[in-house]
Amino acid sequence: MTDSHRRPDPDWSLATQAIRVGHHPTPEREHGEPIFTTSSFTFESAEQAAARFAGDEPGNIYARFTNPTTRIFEERLAAMEGGEDCVATASGMAAILTTFMALCEAGDEVVIARQVFGTTKVLFDKYLAKFGLVVHWVNLTDGSQWEAAVNERTRLLFIETPSNPLTEVADIRWLADLAHRFDAALVVDNCFCTPALQRPLSLGADIVIHSATKFLDGQGRAIGGAVVGDAERVGKEVRGFLRTCGPTMAPFNAWIFAKGLETLNLRMEAHSRHAREVADWLVAHEGVARVHFPGLADHPQAEIIAAQQTGPGAIVSFVVEGGREKAWEVINRTRMLSITANLGDTKTTITHPASTTHGRLSPEARAEAGIDEGLIRLSVGLEDPQDIIADLARGLGEQFD
Ligand SMILES: *Cc1c(COP(=O)(O)O)cnc(C)c1O
């Protein structure tokens, strides 16, 4: 009897892919995904070793560039994002670095949305720029700035949508069309939505980046990243950089992320539902001046959200009157929410962006980025939403003692 009837079916939906793609059982016929703790792989003969090294025969050589456990995570995520291949990396930052090092050279231009993860900004301005990459910063939602910045020397455009922490949303299809008119490629950091809520490649984007650290694991257990896209740029160029330069994901972490993917669909649906309850409660609260959440009907890009996302996600931010002092007071009065800058956990996290994630910006740059001193960001978790709301009510000064 063969297992050929158990091969992935191209018609499987995302929920099924997340559970069934990527695991090719060994002769032990294990049901759970195994962890291969090995640095190298042996060959049947010198001839086979030579064929593997020459690339004439596919197969494992050395775990800096492939490992069967890591491959489970890669194949699974590639299927879920609708990409031809996926390369796992040691962290989300390593995924961004690897992509730009593999696909750009000195003198190339890239256009990056200003509303990206703070460390991503530093990566471009401090490190990639010193190797001759020309970096243009534009406003995520201002089409005219993108049109003015993209030209024949542009290689890559880079965005996060929805953005952190204000959940601004870019039109992926429009930006992909703009990139392709100049033979450039659009790279989307899909951290906030994950493929459960948004599939950028199906909207025309060329490459998807992940910090697997966030929702792909979803339980705050490990650091990792991934690059998903076509066989040429990702399968060959990005993997080639990984093979030589070594920002490789460890197999134990790959196992955690592969198992995380199995429940991603359920978790993102629950994160979205809980976040919606919390956001609606905040909108009605008199101590809250403004709420940013992709699930609100009056979100400035509500139409794009309806067209490209199947859910709002977990990130809700809100502004309290009274600036930094009041925001810190609200945060400090909560008793359950975790005060941490991380996101994408089962545990709800609460952050003051102006003094943490965006603390390195000058006050003027912060104001320009819309990071109010009274802004608080939540990554709404999977606790009972009524308990999350009760803790926020305590934070906002209601009596719960
Ligand atoms: C956390 C994060 C990253 C960086 O990922 P690490 O795994 O921490 O290196 C990149 N992009 C976004 C949107 C993130 O939230």
Coordinates of C-alpha atoms and ligand atoms in Angstrom, one line a residue:
M1 CA 0.0 0.0 0.0
T2 CA 1.3 3.5 -0.8
D3 CA 0.5 6.8 0.9
S4 CA 0.0 8.5 -2.5
H5 CA -3.7 9.1 -1.6
R6 CA -2.5 11.3 1.3
R7 CA -0.7 13.8 -0.9
P8 CA -1.8 17.5 -0.6
D9 CA -4.9 18.3 -2.7
P10 CA -4.7 21.6 -4.5
D11 CA -8.4 22.2 -3.6
W12 CA -7.8 22.1 0.2
S13 CA -8.9 25.2 2.0
L14 CA -6.5 27.1 4.3
A15 CA -7.7 25.4 7.4
T16 CA -6.9 22.0 5.9
Q17 CA -3.6 23.0 4.5
A18 CA -2.5 24.3 7.9
I19 CA -3.0 20.8 9.3
R20 CA -2.2 18.5 6.4
V21 CA 0.6 20.1 4.3
G22 CA 4.3 19.6 4.8
H23 CA 4.7 16.5 6.9
H24 CA 6.1 13.6 4.9
P25 CA 6.2 10.7 7.4
T26 CA 9.4 8.7 7.7
P27 CA 9.4 4.9 7.5
E28 CA 8.5 4.9 11.3
R29 CA 5.1 6.2 10.1
E30 CA 4.9 8.8 12.9
H31 CA 1.7 10.7 13.1
G32 CA 3.1 13.8 14.8
E33 CA 5.6 16.0 13.1
P34 CA 9.2 14.9 14.1
I35 CA 12.0 17.2 15.2
F36 CA 15.2 16.5 13.3
T37 CA 18.1 17.5 15.6
T38 CA 20.9 17.0 13.1
S39 CA 23.4 19.4 11.6
S40 CA 24.2 17.3 8.5
F41 CA 22.8 14.5 6.4
T42 CA 24.7 11.5 5.0
F43 CA 24.8 10.3 1.4
E44 CA 24.6 6.8 0.0
S45 CA 27.7 7.2 -2.0
A46 CA 30.4 9.7 -3.1
E47 CA 28.5 10.0 -6.4
Q48 CA 25.3 11.0 -4.5
A49 CA 27.2 13.6 -2.4
A50 CA 28.6 15.1 -5.6
A51 CA 25.1 15.2 -7.2
R52 CA 23.6 16.9 -4.2
F53 CA 26.3 19.5 -3.9
A54 CA 26.1 20.2 -7.7
G55 CA 22.3 20.7 -7.3
D56 CA 21.7 17.9 -9.8
E57 CA 19.8 15.9 -7.2
P58 CA 17.4 17.4 -4.7
G59 CA 17.8 16.5 -1.0
N60 CA 19.3 17.5 2.3
I61 CA 23.0 18.4 2.7
Y62 CA 23.5 20.5 5.7
A63 CA 21.0 22.1 8.2
R64 CA 22.2 25.6 7.6
F65 CA 20.1 25.6 4.4
T66 CA 17.5 22.7 4.8
N67 CA 16.2 20.6 7.6
P68 CA 13.1 18.3 7.3
T69 CA 11.4 19.8 10.3
T70 CA 12.0 23.4 9.0
R71 CA 10.8 22.2 5.6
I72 CA 7.4 21.2 7.2
F73 CA 6.9 24.7 8.4
E74 CA 8.1 26.2 5.0
E75 CA 5.9 24.0 2.9
R76 CA 2.9 24.6 5.1
L77 CA 3.2 28.4 5.2
A78 CA 3.9 28.5 1.4
A79 CA 0.7 26.6 0.7
M80 CA -1.3 28.9 3.1
E81 CA 0.1 32.1 1.5
G82 CA -0.3 30.7 -2.0
G83 CA 3.4 31.0 -2.7
E84 CA 5.6 28.6 -4.7
D85 CA 8.3 28.4 -2.0
C86 CA 9.1 29.6 1.5
V87 CA 12.4 30.2 3.3
A88 CA 12.3 30.2 7.2
T89 CA 14.7 32.5 9.0
A90 CA 16.0 33.0 12.5
S91 CA 13.7 36.0 13.1
G92 CA 11.3 38.4 11.4
M93 CA 14.2 40.9 11.1
A94 CA 16.4 38.2 9.5
A95 CA 13.6 37.6 7.0
I96 CA 13.6 41.3 5.9
L97 CA 17.4 41.5 5.9
T98 CA 17.7 38.3 3.9
T99 CA 15.2 39.4 1.3
F100 CA 16.8 42.8 0.6
M101 CA 20.4 41.4 0.7
A102 CA 19.4 38.7 -1.7
L103 CA 17.5 40.8 -4.2
C104 CA 19.2 44.2 -4.2
E105 CA 22.6 45.6 -4.9
A106 CA 24.4 48.9 -4.3
G107 CA 22.8 51.7 -6.2
D108 CA 19.4 50.0 -6.3
E109 CA 16.5 52.1 -4.9
V110 CA 13.8 50.8 -2.6
V111 CA 10.6 52.6 -1.4
I112 CA 9.4 51.9 2.1
A113 CA 6.3 53.0 4.0
R114 CA 7.1 55.2 6.9
Q115 CA 4.6 53.3 9.0
V116 CA 6.7 50.2 9.5
F117 CA 8.0 48.4 12.6
G118 CA 10.6 50.6 14.3
T119 CA 13.5 48.1 14.0
T120 CA 12.8 47.8 10.3
K121 CA 13.4 51.5 10.0
V122 CA 16.8 51.2 11.7
L123 CA 17.7 48.2 9.5
F124 CA 17.2 50.3 6.3
D125 CA 18.6 53.6 7.6
K126 CA 21.6 52.4 9.6
Y127 CA 22.6 49.1 8.0
L128 CA 21.3 48.6 4.4
A129 CA 21.9 52.2 3.5
K130 CA 25.6 51.9 4.3
F131 CA 26.0 49.3 1.6
G132 CA 24.7 51.7 -1.0
L133 CA 20.9 50.9 -1.0
V134 CA 19.0 54.1 -1.7
V135 CA 16.0 54.3 0.6
H136 CA 13.0 56.5 0.0
W137 CA 10.4 56.8 2.8
V138 CA 6.8 57.6 1.9
N139 CA 3.4 57.7 3.6
L140 CA 1.7 54.3 3.5
T141 CA -1.7 55.6 2.4
D142 CA -0.6 58.5 0.1
G143 CA -0.7 57.2 -3.5
S144 CA 0.9 60.4 -4.9
Q145 CA 4.0 59.9 -2.7
W146 CA 4.4 56.4 -4.0
E147 CA 4.0 57.5 -7.6
A148 CA 6.6 60.2 -7.1
A149 CA 9.2 57.9 -5.4
V150 CA 9.1 54.8 -7.8
N151 CA 11.2 54.9 -10.9
E152 CA 13.3 52.6 -13.2
R153 CA 16.0 52.1 -10.5
T154 CA 13.4 50.9 -7.9
R155 CA 13.8 47.2 -7.1
L156 CA 11.5 46.7 -4.2
L157 CA 8.6 48.4 -2.4
F158 CA 7.9 47.4 1.2
I159 CA 4.8 47.8 3.4
E160 CA 3.1 46.6 6.5
T161 CA -0.7 46.6 6.3
P162 CA -2.5 47.2 8.6
S163 CA 0.2 49.4 10.1
N164 CA 1.4 49.4 13.7
P165 CA -0.1 50.9 15.9
L166 CA -2.7 53.0 14.1
T167 CA -3.9 50.2 11.8
E168 CA -3.7 52.3 8.6
V169 CA -4.3 50.2 5.5
A170 CA -2.7 50.2 2.1
D171 CA -4.3 49.1 -1.2
I172 CA -2.1 46.0 -2.0
R173 CA -3.4 45.6 -5.5
W174 CA -2.8 49.2 -6.4
L175 CA 0.8 49.2 -5.1
A176 CA 1.5 45.9 -6.8
D177 CA 0.4 47.4 -10.1
L178 CA 2.6 50.4 -9.6
A179 CA 5.6 48.3 -8.8
H180 CA 5.1 46.0 -11.8
R181 CA 4.9 49.0 -14.2
F182 CA 8.6 49.7 -13.2
D183 CA 9.6 46.0 -13.1
A184 CA 9.9 46.3 -9.4
A185 CA 8.4 43.9 -6.8
L186 CA 6.0 44.5 -3.9
V187 CA 7.0 43.0 -0.5
V188 CA 4.3 42.9 2.2
D189 CA 5.0 42.2 5.9
N190 CA 1.8 40.2 6.6
C191 CA 2.5 40.0 10.4
F192 CA -0.8 41.6 11.6
C193 CA -3.2 39.7 9.4
T194 CA -1.4 36.4 8.6
P195 CA -2.7 34.3 5.7
A196 CA -5.8 33.5 7.7
L197 CA -7.1 37.1 7.2
Q198 CA -5.2 38.4 4.2
R199 CA -3.2 36.8 1.3
P200 CA -1.1 39.5 -0.3
L201 CA 0.2 37.2 -3.1
S202 CA -3.4 36.7 -4.4
L203 CA -3.7 40.5 -4.5
G204 CA -0.7 40.9 -6.8
A205 CA 2.1 41.2 -4.2
D206 CA 5.3 39.3 -5.0
I207 CA 6.8 38.5 -1.7
V208 CA 5.4 38.0 1.8
I209 CA 7.4 38.5 5.0
H210 CA 6.5 37.1 8.4
S211 CA 7.7 37.6 11.9
A212 CA 6.6 34.1 13.0
T213 CA 7.3 35.2 16.5
K214 CA 3.9 36.9 16.5
F215 CA 0.6 35.2 15.4
L216 CA 2.1 32.2 13.5
D217 CA 3.3 30.8 16.8
G218 CA 0.6 32.8 18.6
Q219 CA 1.7 31.7 22.1
G220 CA 4.8 33.9 22.6
R221 CA 7.2 30.9 22.7
A222 CA 9.9 31.5 20.1
I223 CA 11.6 33.9 17.7
G224 CA 11.4 33.2 13.9
G225 CA 10.6 34.6 10.5
A226 CA 9.8 33.6 6.9
V227 CA 9.9 34.8 3.3
V228 CA 7.3 33.5 0.9
G229 CA 7.1 33.9 -2.9
D230 CA 8.1 32.5 -6.2
A231 CA 10.6 29.7 -7.0
E232 CA 13.1 32.0 -8.6
R233 CA 13.4 35.0 -6.2
V234 CA 12.6 33.2 -3.0
G235 CA 13.4 29.5 -3.7
K236 CA 16.7 30.3 -5.4
E237 CA 17.9 33.8 -4.5
V238 CA 16.7 34.1 -0.9
R239 CA 17.6 30.5 -0.1
G240 CA 21.0 31.1 -1.7
F241 CA 21.6 34.0 0.7
L242 CA 20.5 31.8 3.7
R243 CA 22.7 29.0 2.5
T244 CA 25.8 31.2 2.5
C245 CA 25.1 33.7 5.2
G246 CA 23.3 31.5 7.7
P247 CA 20.4 33.4 9.4
T248 CA 18.7 30.0 9.7
M249 CA 15.7 29.0 11.8
A250 CA 16.4 26.2 14.4
P251 CA 14.4 23.0 13.8
F252 CA 12.9 23.1 17.3
N253 CA 11.5 26.6 16.6
A254 CA 10.3 25.4 13.2
W255 CA 8.4 22.6 14.9
I256 CA 6.7 25.1 17.3
F257 CA 5.7 27.3 14.3
A258 CA 4.4 24.4 12.2
K259 CA 2.2 23.3 15.1
G260 CA 1.2 27.0 15.6
L261 CA -0.1 27.1 12.0
E262 CA -2.5 24.2 12.7
T263 CA -4.6 26.5 14.9
L264 CA -3.9 29.8 13.1
N265 CA -7.3 30.0 11.4
L266 CA -9.3 29.4 14.6
R267 CA -7.1 31.7 16.6
M268 CA -7.2 34.6 14.1
E269 CA -11.0 34.3 14.0
A270 CA -11.2 34.4 17.8
H271 CA -8.6 37.3 18.1
S272 CA -10.7 39.3 15.6
R273 CA -14.0 38.6 17.4
H274 CA -12.5 39.5 20.8
A275 CA -10.8 42.6 19.4
R276 CA -14.1 43.7 17.9
E277 CA -15.9 43.4 21.3
V278 CA -13.1 45.4 23.0
A279 CA -13.0 48.1 20.3
D280 CA -16.8 48.6 20.4
W281 CA -16.6 48.9 24.2
L282 CA -13.8 51.5 23.9
V283 CA -15.7 53.5 21.3
A284 CA -18.6 53.9 23.8
H285 CA -16.3 54.8 26.7
E286 CA -16.4 58.5 27.6
G287 CA -12.7 58.4 28.8
V288 CA -11.6 57.4 25.3
A289 CA -11.0 60.1 22.7
R290 CA -10.3 57.9 19.6
V291 CA -10.2 54.2 18.6
H292 CA -8.1 52.8 15.8
F293 CA -9.3 49.4 14.6
P294 CA -9.8 47.9 11.1
G295 CA -13.2 46.5 12.2
L296 CA -14.8 49.9 12.7
A297 CA -17.3 51.1 10.1
D298 CA -15.8 54.6 10.1
H299 CA -12.2 53.4 9.5
P300 CA -10.7 55.7 6.8
Q301 CA -9.9 52.7 4.6
A302 CA -13.0 50.6 5.4
E303 CA -13.6 49.9 1.7
I304 CA -10.1 48.6 1.1
I305 CA -10.3 46.5 4.3
A306 CA -13.6 44.9 3.1
A307 CA -12.0 44.1 -0.3
Q308 CA -8.6 42.6 0.9
Q309 CA -9.0 41.4 4.5
T310 CA -11.4 38.7 5.7
G311 CA -11.2 39.9 9.3
P312 CA -9.9 42.9 11.4
G313 CA -7.2 41.2 13.4
A314 CA -6.2 41.6 17.0
I315 CA -4.6 45.1 17.1
V316 CA -6.7 47.9 18.7
S317 CA -5.3 51.2 19.7
F318 CA -6.9 54.1 21.5
V319 CA -6.2 57.6 22.7
V320 CA -7.0 58.8 26.2
E321 CA -7.2 62.5 27.1
G322 CA -4.4 63.6 29.4
G323 CA -1.3 62.6 27.4
R324 CA 1.5 60.3 28.7
E325 CA 0.6 60.7 32.3
K326 CA -2.9 59.5 31.9
A327 CA -1.9 56.7 29.5
W328 CA 0.7 55.3 31.9
E329 CA -1.9 55.6 34.7
V330 CA -4.4 53.5 32.7
I331 CA -1.7 50.9 31.9
N332 CA -0.5 50.7 35.5
R333 CA -4.0 50.3 36.9
T334 CA -4.7 47.1 34.9
R335 CA -4.0 43.9 36.7
M336 CA -4.4 41.1 34.1
L337 CA -3.1 42.6 30.8
S338 CA 0.6 42.1 30.1
I339 CA 2.7 45.3 30.0
T340 CA 5.0 44.3 27.1
A341 CA 5.8 45.5 23.6
N342 CA 5.2 42.1 22.1
L343 CA 2.0 41.2 20.2
G344 CA 0.3 38.2 18.7
D345 CA 0.0 36.2 21.9
T346 CA -2.9 34.3 23.5
K347 CA -2.3 36.8 26.3
T348 CA -3.6 40.4 25.8
T349 CA -0.7 42.9 25.8
I350 CA -0.8 46.6 26.5
T351 CA 1.8 49.0 25.3
H352 CA 2.5 52.8 25.3
P353 CA 4.0 53.3 21.9
A354 CA 5.3 56.9 22.4
S355 CA 7.7 55.7 25.2
T356 CA 8.5 52.2 23.9
T357 CA 8.2 51.0 20.3
H358 CA 8.4 54.6 19.0
G359 CA 10.4 56.1 21.8
R360 CA 13.6 56.5 19.7
L361 CA 11.8 59.0 17.4
S362 CA 12.0 62.7 18.0
P363 CA 8.8 64.3 19.4
E364 CA 8.3 66.0 16.0
A365 CA 8.7 62.7 14.1
R366 CA 6.3 61.0 16.6
A367 CA 3.7 63.8 16.0
E368 CA 4.1 63.4 12.3
A369 CA 3.6 59.7 12.6
G370 CA 0.4 60.3 14.6
I371 CA 1.8 58.7 17.7
D372 CA -0.1 60.7 20.4
E373 CA 1.3 60.8 23.9
G374 CA -2.1 59.4 25.1
L375 CA -2.1 56.5 22.6
I376 CA -2.3 52.9 24.0
R377 CA -2.0 49.8 21.9
L378 CA -3.6 46.5 22.7
S379 CA -3.0 43.1 21.0
V380 CA -6.2 41.5 22.1
G381 CA -5.7 37.9 23.2
L382 CA -7.8 34.8 23.6
E383 CA -8.9 35.4 27.3
D384 CA -12.6 35.8 27.8
P385 CA -13.3 39.3 26.2
Q386 CA -15.4 40.2 29.3
D387 CA -12.4 39.8 31.5
I388 CA -10.3 41.9 29.1
I389 CA -12.9 44.6 29.2
A390 CA -13.2 44.5 33.0
D391 CA -9.4 45.0 33.3
L392 CA -9.5 47.9 30.8
A393 CA -12.5 49.4 32.8
R394 CA -10.3 49.2 35.9
G395 CA -7.5 50.9 34.0
L396 CA -9.8 53.6 32.8
G397 CA -10.8 54.4 36.4
E398 CA -14.0 52.5 36.9
Q399 CA -14.4 50.9 40.4
F400 CA -13.9 47.2 40.4
D401 CA -12.7 46.7 44.0
Ligands
LIG1 C1 8.0 41.9 15.4 C2 7.9 42.4 14.0 C3 9.0 42.2 13.1 C4 10.3 41.7 13.6 O1 10.2 40.3 13.9 P1 11.2 39.6 15.0 O2 10.7 38.2 14.9 O3 11.0 40.2 16.3 O4 12.6 39.8 14.4 C5 8.8 42.7 11.8 N1 7.7 43.2 11.4 C6 6.6 43.4 12.2 C7 5.4 44.0 11.7 C8 6.7 42.9 13.6 O5 5.6 43.1 14.4

